[in-house]
JSON list of C-alpha atoms in Angstrom, two decimals:
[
{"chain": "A", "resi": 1, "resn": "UNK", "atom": "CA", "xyz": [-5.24, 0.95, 4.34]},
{"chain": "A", "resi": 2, "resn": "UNK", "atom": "CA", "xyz": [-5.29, 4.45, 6.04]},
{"chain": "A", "resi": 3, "resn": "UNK", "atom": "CA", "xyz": [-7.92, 5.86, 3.83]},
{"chain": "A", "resi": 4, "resn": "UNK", "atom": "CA", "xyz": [-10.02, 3.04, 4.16]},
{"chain": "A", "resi": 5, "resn": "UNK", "atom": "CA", "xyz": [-10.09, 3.59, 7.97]},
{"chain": "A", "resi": 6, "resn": "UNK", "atom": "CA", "xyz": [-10.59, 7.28, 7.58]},
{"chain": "A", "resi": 7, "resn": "UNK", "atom": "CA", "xyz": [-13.55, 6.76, 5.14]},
{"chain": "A", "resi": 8, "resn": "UNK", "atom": "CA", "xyz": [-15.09, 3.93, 7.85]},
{"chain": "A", "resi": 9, "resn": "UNK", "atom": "CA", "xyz": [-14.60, 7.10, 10.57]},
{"chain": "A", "resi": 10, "resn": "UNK", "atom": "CA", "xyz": [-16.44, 9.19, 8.07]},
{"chain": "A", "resi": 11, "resn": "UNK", "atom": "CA", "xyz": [-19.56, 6.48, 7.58]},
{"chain": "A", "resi": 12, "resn": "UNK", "atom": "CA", "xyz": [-19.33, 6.46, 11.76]},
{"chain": "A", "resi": 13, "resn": "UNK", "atom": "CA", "xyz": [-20.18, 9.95, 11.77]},
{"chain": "A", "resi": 14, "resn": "UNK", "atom": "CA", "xyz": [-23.09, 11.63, 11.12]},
{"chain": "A", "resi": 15, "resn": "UNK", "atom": "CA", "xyz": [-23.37, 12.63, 7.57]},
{"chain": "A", "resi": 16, "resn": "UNK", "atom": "CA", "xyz": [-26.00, 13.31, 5.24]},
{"chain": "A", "resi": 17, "resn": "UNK", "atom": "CA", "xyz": [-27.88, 10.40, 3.82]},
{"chain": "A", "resi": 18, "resn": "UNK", "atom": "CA", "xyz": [-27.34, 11.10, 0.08]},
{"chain": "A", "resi": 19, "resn": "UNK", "atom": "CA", "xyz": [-23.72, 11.52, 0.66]},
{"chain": "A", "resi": 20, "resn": "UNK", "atom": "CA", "xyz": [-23.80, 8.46, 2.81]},
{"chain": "A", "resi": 21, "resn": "UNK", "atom": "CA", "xyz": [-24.87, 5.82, 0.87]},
{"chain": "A", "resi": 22, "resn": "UNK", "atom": "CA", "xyz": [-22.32, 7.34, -1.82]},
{"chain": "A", "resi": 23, "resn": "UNK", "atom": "CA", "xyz": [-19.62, 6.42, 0.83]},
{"chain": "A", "resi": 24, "resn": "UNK", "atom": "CA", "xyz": [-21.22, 3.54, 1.57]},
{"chain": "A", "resi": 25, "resn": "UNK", "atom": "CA", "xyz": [-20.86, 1.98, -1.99]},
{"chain": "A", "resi": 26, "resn": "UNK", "atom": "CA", "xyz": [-17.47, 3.27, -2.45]},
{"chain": "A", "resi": 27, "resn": "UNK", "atom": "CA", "xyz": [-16.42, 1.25, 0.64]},
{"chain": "A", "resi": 28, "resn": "UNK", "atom": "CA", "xyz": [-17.94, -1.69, -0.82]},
{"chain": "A", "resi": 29, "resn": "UNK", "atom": "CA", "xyz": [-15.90, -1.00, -4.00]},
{"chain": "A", "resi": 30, "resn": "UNK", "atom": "CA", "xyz": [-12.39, -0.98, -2.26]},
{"chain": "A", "resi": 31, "resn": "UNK", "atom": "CA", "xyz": [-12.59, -4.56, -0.43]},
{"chain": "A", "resi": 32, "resn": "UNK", "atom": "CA", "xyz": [-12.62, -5.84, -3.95]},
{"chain": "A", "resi": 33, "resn": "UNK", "atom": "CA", "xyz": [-9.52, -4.00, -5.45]},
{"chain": "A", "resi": 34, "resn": "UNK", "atom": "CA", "xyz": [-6.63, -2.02, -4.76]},
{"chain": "A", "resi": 35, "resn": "UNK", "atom": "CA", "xyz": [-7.80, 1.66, -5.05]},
{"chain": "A", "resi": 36, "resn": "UNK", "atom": "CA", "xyz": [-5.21, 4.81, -4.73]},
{"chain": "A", "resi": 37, "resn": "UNK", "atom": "CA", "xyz": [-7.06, 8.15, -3.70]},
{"chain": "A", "resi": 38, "resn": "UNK", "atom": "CA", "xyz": [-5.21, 10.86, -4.14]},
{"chain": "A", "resi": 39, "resn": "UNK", "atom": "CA", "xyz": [-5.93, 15.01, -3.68]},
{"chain": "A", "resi": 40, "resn": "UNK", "atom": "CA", "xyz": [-4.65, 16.86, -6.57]},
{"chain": "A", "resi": 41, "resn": "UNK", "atom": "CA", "xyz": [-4.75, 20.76, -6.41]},
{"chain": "A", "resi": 42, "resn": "UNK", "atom": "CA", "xyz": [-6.40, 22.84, -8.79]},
{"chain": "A", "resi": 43, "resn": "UNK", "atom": "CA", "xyz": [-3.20, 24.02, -10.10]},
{"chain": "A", "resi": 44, "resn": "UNK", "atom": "CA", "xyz": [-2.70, 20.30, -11.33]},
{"chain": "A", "resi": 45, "resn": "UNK", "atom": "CA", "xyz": [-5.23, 19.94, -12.81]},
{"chain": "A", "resi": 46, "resn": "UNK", "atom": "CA", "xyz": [-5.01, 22.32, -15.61]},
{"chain": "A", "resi": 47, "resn": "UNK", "atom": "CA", "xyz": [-4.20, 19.76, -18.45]},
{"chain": "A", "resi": 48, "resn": "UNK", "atom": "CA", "xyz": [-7.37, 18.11, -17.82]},
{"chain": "A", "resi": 49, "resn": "UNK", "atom": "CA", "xyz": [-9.07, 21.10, -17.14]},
{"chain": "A", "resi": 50, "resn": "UNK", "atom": "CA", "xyz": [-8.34, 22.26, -20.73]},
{"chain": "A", "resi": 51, "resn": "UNK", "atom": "CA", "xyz": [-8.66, 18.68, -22.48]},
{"chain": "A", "resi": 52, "resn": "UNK", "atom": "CA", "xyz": [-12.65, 18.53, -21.11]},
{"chain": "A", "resi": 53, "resn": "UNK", "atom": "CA", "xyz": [-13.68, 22.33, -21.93]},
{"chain": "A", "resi": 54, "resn": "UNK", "atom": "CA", "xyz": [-11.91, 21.19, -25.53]},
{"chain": "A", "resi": 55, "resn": "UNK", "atom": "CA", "xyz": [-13.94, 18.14, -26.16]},
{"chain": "A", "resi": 56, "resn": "UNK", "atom": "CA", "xyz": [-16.73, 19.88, -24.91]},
{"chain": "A", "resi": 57, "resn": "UNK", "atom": "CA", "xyz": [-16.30, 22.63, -27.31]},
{"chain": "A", "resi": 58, "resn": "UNK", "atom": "CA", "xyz": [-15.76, 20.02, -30.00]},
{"chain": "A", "resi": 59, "resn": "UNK", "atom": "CA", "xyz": [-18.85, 17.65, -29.16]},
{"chain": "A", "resi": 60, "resn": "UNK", "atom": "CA", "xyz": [-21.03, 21.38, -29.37]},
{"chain": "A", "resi": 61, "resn": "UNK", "atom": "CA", "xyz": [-20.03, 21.97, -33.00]}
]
């Protein structure tokens, strides 16, 4: 998987340890199922965007 190697390259390099051992158990994570990362612009994200600042609106009444 491309972003698997990518993320090992990451974990190679010198990175800070909090962020690390986030990395670290996400790699774990993957060798035991079929993950699909994907970037989604901001733009995209609108939908949700609205859909969380709702529910937090609601859960605040």
């Amino acid at each position: 998987m491309q972003i698997t190697s990518s993320v090992t390259q990451m974990v190679q390099v010198k990175i800070p340890w909090n962020i690390r051992i986030i990395v670290e158990d996400t790699l774990v994570l993957m060798k035991d199922a079929t993950i699909n990362i994907k970037h989604i612009y901001r733009e995209g994200t609108s939908l949700a965007y609205y859909l969380a600042n709702h529910a937090f609106e609601v859960e605040g009444r």
